[in-house]
mmCIF file of C-alpha atoms and ligand atoms in Angstrom:
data_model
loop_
_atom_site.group_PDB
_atom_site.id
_atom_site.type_symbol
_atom_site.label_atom_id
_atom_site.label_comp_id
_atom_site.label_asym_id
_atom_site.label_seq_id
_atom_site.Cartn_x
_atom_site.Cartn_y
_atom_site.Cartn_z
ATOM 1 C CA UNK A 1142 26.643 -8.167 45.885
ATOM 2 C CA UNK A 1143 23.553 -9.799 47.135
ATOM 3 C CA UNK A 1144 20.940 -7.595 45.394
ATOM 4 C CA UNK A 1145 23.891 -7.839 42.224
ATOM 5 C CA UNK A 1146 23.372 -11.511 42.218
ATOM 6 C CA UNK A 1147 19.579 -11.585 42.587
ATOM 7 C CA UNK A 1148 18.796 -8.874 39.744
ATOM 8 C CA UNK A 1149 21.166 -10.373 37.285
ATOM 9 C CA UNK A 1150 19.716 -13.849 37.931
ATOM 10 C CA UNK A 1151 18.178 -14.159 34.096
ATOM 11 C CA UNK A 1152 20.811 -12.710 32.279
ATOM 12 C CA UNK A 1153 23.446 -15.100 34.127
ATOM 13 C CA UNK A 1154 20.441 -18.569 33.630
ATOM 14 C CA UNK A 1155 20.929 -17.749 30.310
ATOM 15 C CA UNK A 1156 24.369 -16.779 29.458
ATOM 16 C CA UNK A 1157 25.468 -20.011 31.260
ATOM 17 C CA UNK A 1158 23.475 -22.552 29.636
ATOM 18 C CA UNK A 1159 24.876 -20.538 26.225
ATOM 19 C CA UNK A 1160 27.987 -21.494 27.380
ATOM 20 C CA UNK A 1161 26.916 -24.886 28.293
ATOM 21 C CA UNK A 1162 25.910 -25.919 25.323
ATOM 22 C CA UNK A 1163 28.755 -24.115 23.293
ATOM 23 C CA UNK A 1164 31.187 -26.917 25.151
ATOM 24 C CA UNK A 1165 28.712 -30.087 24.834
ATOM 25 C CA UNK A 1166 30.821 -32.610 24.346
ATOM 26 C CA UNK A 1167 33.994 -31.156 24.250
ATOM 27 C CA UNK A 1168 36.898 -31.785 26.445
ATOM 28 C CA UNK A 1169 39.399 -28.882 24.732
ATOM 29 C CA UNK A 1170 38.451 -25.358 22.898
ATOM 30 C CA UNK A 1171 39.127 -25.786 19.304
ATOM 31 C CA UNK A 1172 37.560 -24.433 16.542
ATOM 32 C CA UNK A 1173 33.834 -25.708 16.507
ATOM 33 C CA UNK A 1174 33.828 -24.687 20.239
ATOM 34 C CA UNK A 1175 34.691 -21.282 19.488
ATOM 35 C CA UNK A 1176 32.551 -20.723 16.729
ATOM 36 C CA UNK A 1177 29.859 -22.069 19.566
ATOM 37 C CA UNK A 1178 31.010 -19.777 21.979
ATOM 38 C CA UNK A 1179 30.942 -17.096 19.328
ATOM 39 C CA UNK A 1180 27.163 -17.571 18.342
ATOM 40 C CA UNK A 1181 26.144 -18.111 22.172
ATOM 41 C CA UNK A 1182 27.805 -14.690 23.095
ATOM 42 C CA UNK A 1183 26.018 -13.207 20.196
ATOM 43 C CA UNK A 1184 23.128 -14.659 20.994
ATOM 44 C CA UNK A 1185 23.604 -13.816 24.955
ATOM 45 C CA UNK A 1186 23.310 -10.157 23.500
ATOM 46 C CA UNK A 1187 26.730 -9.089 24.011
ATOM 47 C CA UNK A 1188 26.564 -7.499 20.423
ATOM 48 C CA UNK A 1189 29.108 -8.057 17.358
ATOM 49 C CA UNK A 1190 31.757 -6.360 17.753
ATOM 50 C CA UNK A 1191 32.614 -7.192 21.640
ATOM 51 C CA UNK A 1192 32.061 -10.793 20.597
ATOM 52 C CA UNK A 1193 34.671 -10.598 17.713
ATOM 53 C CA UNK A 1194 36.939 -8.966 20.222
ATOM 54 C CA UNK A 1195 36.421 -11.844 23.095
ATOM 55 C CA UNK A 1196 36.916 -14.499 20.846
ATOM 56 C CA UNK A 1197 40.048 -13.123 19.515
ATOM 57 C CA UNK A 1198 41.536 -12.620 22.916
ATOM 58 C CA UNK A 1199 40.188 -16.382 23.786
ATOM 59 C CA UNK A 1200 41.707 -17.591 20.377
ATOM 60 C CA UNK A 1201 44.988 -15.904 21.544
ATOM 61 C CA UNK A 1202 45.033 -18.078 24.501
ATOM 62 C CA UNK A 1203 44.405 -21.103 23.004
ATOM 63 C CA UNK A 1204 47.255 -20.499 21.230
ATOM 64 C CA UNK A 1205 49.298 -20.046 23.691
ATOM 65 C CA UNK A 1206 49.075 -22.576 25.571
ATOM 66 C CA UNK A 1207 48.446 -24.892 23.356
ATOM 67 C CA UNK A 1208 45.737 -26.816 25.240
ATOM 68 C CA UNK A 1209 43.007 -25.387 26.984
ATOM 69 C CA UNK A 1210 40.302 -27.583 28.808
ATOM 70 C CA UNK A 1211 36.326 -27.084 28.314
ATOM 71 C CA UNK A 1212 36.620 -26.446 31.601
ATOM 72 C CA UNK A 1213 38.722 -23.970 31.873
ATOM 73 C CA UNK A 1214 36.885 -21.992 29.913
ATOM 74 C CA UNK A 1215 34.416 -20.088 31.650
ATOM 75 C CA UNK A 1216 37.125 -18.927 34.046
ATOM 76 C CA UNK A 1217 39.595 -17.644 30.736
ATOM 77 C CA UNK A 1218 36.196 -16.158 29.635
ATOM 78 C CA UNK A 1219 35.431 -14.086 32.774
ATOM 79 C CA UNK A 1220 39.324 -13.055 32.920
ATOM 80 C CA UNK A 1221 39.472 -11.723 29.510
ATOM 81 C CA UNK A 1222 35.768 -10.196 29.291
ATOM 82 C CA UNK A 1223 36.499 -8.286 32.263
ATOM 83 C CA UNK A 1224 39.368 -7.219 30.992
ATOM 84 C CA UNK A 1225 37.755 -5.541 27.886
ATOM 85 C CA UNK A 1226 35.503 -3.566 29.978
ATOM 86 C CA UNK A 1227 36.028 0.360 30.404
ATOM 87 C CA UNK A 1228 37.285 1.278 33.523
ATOM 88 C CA UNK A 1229 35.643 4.976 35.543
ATOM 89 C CA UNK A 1230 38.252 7.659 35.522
ATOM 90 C CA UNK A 1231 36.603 8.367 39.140
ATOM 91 C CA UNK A 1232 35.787 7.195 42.319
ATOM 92 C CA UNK A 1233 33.638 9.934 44.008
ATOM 93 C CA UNK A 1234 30.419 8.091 42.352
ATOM 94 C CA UNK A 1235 31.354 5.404 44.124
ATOM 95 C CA UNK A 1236 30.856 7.312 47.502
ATOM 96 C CA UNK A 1237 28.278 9.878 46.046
ATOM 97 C CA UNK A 1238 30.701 12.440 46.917
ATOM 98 C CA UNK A 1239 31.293 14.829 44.528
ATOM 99 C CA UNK A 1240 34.590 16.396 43.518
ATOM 100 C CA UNK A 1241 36.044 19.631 45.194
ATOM 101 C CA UNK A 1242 35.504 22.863 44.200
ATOM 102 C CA UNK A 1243 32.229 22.020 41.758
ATOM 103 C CA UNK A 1244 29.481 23.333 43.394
ATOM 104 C CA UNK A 1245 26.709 22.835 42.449
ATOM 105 C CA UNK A 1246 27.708 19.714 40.606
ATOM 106 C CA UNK A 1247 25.572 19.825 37.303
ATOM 107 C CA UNK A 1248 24.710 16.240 36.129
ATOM 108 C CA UNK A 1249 22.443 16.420 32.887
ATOM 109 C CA UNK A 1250 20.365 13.270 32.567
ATOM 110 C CA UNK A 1251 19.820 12.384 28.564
ATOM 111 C CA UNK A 1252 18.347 8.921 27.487
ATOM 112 C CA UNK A 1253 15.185 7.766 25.655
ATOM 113 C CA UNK A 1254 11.755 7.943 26.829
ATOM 114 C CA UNK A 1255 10.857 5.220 29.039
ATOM 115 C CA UNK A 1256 13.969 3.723 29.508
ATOM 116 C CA UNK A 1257 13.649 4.657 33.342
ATOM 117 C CA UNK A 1258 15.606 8.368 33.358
ATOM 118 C CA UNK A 1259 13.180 9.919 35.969
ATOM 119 C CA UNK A 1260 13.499 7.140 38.372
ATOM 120 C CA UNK A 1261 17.505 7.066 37.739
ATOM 121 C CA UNK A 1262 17.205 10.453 38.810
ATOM 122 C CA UNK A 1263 15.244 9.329 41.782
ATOM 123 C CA UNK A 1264 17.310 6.797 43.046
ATOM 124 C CA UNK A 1265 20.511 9.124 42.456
ATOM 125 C CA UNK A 1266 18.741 12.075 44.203
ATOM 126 C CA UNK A 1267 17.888 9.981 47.127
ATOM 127 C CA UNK A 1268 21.602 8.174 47.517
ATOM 128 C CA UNK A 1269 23.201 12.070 47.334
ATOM 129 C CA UNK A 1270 20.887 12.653 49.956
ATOM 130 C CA UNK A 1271 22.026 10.203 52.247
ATOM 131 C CA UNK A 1272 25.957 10.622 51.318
ATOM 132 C CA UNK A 1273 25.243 14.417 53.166
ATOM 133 C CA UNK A 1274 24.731 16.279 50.084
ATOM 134 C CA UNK A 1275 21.873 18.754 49.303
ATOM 135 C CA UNK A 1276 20.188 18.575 46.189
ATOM 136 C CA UNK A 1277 18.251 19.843 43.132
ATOM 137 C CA UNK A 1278 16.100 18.647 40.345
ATOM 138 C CA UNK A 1279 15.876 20.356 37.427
ATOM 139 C CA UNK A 1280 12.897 19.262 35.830
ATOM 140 C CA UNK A 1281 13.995 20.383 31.942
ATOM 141 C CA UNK A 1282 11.839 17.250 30.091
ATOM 142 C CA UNK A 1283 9.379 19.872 29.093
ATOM 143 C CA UNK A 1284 7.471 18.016 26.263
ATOM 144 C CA UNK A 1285 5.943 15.363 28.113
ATOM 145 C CA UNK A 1286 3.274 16.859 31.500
ATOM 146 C CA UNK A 1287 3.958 12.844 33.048
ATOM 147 C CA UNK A 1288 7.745 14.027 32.990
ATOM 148 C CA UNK A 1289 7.320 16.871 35.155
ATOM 149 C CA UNK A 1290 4.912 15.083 36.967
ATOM 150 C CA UNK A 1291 6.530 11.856 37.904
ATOM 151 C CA UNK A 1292 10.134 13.840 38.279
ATOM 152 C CA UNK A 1293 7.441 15.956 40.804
ATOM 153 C CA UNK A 1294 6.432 12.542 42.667
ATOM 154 C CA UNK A 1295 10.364 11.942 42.604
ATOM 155 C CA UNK A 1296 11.170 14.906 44.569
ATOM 156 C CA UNK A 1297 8.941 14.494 47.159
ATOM 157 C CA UNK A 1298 9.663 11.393 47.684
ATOM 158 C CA UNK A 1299 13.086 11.499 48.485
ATOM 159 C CA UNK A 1300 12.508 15.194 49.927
ATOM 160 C CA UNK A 1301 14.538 17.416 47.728
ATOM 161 C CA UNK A 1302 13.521 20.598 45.354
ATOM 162 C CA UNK A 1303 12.551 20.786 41.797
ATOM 163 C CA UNK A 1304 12.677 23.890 40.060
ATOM 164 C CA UNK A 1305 9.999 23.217 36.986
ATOM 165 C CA UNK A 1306 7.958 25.701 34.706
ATOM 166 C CA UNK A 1307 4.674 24.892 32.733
ATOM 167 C CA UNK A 1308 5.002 22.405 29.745
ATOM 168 C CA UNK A 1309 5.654 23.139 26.254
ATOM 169 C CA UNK A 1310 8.586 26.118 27.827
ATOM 170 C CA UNK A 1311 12.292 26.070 26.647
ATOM 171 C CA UNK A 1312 13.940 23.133 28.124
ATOM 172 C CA UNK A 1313 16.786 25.319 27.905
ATOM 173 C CA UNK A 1314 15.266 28.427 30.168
ATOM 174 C CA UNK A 1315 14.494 25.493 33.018
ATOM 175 C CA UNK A 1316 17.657 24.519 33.091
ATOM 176 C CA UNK A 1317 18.980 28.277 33.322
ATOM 177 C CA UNK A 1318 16.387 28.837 36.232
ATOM 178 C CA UNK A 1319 17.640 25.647 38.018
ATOM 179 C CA UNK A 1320 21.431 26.334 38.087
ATOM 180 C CA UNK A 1321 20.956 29.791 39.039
ATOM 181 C CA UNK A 1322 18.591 28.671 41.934
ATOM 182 C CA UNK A 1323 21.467 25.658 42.778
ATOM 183 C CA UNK A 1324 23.916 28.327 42.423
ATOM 184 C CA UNK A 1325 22.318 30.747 45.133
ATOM 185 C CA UNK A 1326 21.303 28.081 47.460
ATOM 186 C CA UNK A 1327 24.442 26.693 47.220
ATOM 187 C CA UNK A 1328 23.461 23.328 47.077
ATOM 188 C CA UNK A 1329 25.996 20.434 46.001
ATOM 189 C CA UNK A 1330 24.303 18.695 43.059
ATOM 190 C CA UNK A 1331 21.720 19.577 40.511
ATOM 191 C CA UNK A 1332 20.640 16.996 38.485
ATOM 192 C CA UNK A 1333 18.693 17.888 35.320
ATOM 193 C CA UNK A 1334 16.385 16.110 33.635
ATOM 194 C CA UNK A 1335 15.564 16.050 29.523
ATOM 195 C CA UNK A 1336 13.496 15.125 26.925
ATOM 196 C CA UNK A 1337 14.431 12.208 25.086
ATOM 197 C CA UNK A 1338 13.651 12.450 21.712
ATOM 198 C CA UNK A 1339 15.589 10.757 19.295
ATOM 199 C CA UNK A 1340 13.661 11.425 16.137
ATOM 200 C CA UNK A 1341 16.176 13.316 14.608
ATOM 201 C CA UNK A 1342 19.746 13.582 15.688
ATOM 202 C CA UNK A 1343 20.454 17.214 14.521
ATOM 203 C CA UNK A 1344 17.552 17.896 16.237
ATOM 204 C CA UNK A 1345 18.764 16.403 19.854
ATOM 205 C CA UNK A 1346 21.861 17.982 19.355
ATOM 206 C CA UNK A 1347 20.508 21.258 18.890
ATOM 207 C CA UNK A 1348 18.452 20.771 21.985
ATOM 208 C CA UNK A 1349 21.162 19.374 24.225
ATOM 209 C CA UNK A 1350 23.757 21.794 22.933
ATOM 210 C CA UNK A 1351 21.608 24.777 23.549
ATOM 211 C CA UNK A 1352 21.207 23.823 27.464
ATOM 212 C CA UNK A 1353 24.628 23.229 27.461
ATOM 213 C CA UNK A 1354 25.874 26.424 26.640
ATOM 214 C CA UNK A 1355 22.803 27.965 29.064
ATOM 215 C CA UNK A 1356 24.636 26.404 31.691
ATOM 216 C CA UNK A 1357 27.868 27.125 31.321
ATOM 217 C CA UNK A 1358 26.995 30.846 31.537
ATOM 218 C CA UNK A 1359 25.913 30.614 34.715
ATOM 219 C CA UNK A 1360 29.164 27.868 35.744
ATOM 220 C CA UNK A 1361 31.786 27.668 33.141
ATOM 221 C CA UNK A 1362 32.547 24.092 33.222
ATOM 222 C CA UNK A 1363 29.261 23.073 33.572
ATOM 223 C CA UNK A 1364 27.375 20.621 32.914
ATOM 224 C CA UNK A 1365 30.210 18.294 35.030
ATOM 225 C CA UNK A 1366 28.497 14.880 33.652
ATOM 226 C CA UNK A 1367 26.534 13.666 31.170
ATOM 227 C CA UNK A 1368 24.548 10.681 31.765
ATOM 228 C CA UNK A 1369 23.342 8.364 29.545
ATOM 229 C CA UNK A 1370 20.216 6.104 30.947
ATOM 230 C CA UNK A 1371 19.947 2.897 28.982
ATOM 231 C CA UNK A 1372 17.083 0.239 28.993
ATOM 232 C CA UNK A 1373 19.191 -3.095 29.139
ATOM 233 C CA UNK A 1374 16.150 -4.980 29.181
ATOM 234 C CA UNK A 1375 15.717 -3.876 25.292
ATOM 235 C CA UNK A 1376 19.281 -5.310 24.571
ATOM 236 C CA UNK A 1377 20.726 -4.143 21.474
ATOM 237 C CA UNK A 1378 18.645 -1.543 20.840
ATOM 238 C CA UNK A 1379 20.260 -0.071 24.126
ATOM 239 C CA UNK A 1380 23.518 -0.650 22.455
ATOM 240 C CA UNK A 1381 22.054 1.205 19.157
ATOM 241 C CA UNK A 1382 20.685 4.147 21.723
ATOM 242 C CA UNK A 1383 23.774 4.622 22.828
ATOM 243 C CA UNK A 1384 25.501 4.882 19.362
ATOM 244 C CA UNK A 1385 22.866 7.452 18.694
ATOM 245 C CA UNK A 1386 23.451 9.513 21.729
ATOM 246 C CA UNK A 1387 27.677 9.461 22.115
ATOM 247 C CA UNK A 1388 27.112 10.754 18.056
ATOM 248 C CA UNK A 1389 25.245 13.484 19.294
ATOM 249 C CA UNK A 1390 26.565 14.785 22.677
ATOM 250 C CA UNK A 1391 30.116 14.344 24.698
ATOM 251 C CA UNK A 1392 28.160 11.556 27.221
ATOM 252 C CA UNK A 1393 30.388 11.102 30.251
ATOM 253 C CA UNK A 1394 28.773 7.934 31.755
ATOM 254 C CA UNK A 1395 26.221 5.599 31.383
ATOM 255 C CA UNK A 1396 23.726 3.917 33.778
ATOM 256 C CA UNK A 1397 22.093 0.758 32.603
ATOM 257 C CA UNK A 1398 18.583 0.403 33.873
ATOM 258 C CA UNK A 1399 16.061 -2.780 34.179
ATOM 259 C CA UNK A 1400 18.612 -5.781 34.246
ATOM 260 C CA UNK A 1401 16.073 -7.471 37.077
ATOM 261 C CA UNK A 1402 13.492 -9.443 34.824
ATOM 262 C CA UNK A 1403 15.709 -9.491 31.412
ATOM 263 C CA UNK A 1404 18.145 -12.153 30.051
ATOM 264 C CA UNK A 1405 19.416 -9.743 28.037
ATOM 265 C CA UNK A 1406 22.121 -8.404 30.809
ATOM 266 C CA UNK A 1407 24.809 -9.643 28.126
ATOM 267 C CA UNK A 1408 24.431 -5.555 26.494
ATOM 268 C CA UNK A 1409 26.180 -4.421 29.487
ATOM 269 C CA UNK A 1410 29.113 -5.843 28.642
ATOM 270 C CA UNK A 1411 29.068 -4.508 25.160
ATOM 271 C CA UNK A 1412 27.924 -1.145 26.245
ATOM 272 C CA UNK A 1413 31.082 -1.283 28.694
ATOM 273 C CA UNK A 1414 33.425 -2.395 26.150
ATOM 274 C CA UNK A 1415 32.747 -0.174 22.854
ATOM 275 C CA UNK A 1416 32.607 2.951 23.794
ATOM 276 C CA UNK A 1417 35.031 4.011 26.128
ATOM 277 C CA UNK A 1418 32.811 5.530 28.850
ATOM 278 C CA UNK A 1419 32.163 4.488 31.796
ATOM 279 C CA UNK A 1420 29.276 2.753 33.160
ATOM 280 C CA UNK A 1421 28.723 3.695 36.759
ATOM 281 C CA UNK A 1422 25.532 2.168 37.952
ATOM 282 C CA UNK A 1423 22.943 0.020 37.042
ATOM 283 C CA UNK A 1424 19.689 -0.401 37.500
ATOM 284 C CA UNK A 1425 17.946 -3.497 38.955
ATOM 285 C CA UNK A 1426 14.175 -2.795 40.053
ATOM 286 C CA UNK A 1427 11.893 0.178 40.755
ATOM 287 C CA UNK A 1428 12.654 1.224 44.251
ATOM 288 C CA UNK A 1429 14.836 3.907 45.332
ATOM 289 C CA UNK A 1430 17.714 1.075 46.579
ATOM 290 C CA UNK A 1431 17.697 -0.832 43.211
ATOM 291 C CA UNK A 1432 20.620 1.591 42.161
ATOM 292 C CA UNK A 1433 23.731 -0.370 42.332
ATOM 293 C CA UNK A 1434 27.987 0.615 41.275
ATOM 294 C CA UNK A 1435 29.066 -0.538 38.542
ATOM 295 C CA UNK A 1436 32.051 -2.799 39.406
ATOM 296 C CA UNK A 1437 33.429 -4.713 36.422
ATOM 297 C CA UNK A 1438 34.651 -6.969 38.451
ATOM 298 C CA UNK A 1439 31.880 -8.022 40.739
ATOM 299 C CA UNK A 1440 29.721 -8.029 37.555
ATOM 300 C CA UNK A 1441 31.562 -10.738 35.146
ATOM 301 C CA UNK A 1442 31.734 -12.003 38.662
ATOM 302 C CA UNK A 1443 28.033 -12.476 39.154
ATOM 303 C CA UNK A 1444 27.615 -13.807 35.693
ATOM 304 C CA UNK A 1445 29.922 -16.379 36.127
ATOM 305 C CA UNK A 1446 29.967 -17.306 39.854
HETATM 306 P P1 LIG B 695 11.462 7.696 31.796
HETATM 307 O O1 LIG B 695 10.331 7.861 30.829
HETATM 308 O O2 LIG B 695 12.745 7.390 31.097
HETATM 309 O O3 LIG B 695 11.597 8.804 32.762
HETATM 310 O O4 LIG B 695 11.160 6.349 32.608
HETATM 311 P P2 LIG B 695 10.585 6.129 34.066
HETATM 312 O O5 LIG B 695 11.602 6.489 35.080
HETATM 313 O O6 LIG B 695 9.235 6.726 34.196
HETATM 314 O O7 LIG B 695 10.507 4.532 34.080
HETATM 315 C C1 LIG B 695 9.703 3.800 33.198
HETATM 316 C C2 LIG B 695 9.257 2.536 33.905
HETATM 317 O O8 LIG B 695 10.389 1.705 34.152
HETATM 318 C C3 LIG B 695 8.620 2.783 35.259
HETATM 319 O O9 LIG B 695 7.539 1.900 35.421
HETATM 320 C C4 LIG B 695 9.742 2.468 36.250
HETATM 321 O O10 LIG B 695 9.249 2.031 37.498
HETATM 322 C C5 LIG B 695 10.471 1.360 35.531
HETATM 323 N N1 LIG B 695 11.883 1.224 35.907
HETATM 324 C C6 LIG B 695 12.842 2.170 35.944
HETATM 325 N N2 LIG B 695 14.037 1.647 36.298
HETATM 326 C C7 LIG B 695 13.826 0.320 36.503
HETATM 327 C C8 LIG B 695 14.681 -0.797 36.904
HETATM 328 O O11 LIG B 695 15.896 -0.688 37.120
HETATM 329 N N3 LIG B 695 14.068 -2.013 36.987
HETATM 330 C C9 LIG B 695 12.741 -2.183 36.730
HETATM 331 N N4 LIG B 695 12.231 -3.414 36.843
HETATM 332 N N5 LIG B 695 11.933 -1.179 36.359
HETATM 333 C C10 LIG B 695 12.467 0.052 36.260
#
């Protein structure tokens, strides 16, 4: 909660002076408060359409009961935010256990260059580690020599194996060599890296779909997740990324990276409301123990609180 508190620091400065200002003045919510309220939400960076929805559930309220005080309001806020936000259909990510009888448990990593996938894939490598699990990269990214590279740096770090091949070779035949190899070493989770290129969404669908099916040759139900790695720090364009990639691929989960340093934080909550996928961690600084659950709760929580 600490580290929760301290990384979301900006976005929470800023979303509560928004909300500061949105009430100036005002001892009940009536209209010209929530059309403030509205603009500061939008302009907090929880996107359109999660806005429209809060405000409807706030003008509900107000309705209600009639009379609702200024200050009342942030509390009626974090109540019906948090109640908007997509709940995980699991819990074993909570524990970094993974479920039985999936072994090795495929997790492909998809997301935009930059946006912090290989040290996601890091931090999630080293935290299956330490919940007793063995594990294997997959380093499938094979467009970019600094993917292999860093993903390299990754695995040495935290002490597990990568299985890679030179650049420029099928993404697709990497991932192949990697289950097989997680397959006959029987280790618990493999956790496969790609190439993020979003220059063309047939394209990325192709790409994606191909290691798919490679995959679930080897393991029929593979891959188990998909993972989405968002850039929160680049606000709606993270919510525009993730449009992009739910259009082109069945995404199972999303992490949410960089929220230390940004007052943009606000996208979370419209990446957790609009899509209907679960975000399980984010992201809040470079080091392998900047990975933290995603807990609705706790995280309207540190916004508010
Ligand atoms: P990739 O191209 O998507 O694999 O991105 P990288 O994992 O190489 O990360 C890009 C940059 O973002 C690196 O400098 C990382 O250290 C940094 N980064 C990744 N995650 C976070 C985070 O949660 N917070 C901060 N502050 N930086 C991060």
């Amino acid at each position: 909660k600490e580290s929760l508190d301290e990384g979301l620091q900006k976005t929470k400065e800023g979303f509560l002076s928004k909300l500061t200002k949105a009430i100036a003045g005002k001892s009940t919510v009536d209209e010209e408060v929530l059309d403030n309220l509205e603009d500061a939400l939008v302009s907090a960076d929880v996107g359109i359409d999660t806005t429209v929805a809060i405000i409807a559930r706030i003008e509900k309220r107000v309705a209600k009961d009639k009379y609702i005080s200024t200050s009342e309001l942030n509390k009626i806020l974090q109540e019906e935010i948090e109640a908007i936000l997509t709940d995980a259909t699991d819990n074993n990510y909570k524990s970094f256990d993974t479920p039985a009888g999936k072994k090795p448990y495929v997790i492909l990593v998809v997301g935009v260059n930059g946006v912090g996938k290989t040290t996601t894939i890091g931090k999630l490598a080293n935290n299956y580690k330490a919940a007793g699990k063995s594990v294997l990269l997959g380093a499938a990214d094979t467009f970019r020599a600094a993917a292999v590279d860093q993903l390299t740096i990754w695995s040495e770090r935290v002490g597990v194996p990568i299985v890679k091949q030179a650049m420029g070779s099928d993404p697709a035949a990497v991932a192949f060599d990697a289950i097989q190899s997680a397959a006959a070493r029987g280790t618990d989770v493999l956790i496969i890296d790609t190439a993020g290129r979003l220059h063309n969404k047939t394209h990325l669908m192709e790409e994606l779909g191909k290691i798919k099916r490679v995959l679930s040759k080897v393991i029929p139900d593979a891959p188990h997740e998909v993972l989405l790695i968002l850039d929160g720090s680049t606000g709606q364009n993270a919510l525009e990324q993730a449009k992009h990639f739910t259009a082109a691929t069945d995404v199972t989960a999303m992490i949410i990276t960089k929220l230390d340093g940004t007052a943009k934080g606000g996208v979370v909550l419209a990446i957790a409301n609009q899509f209907n996928i679960p975000v399980k961690y984010i992201g809040v600084g470079e080091k392998m123990s900047d990975l933290i659950v995603f807990d609705k709760h706790e995280f309207v929580d540190s916004l508010f609180n």
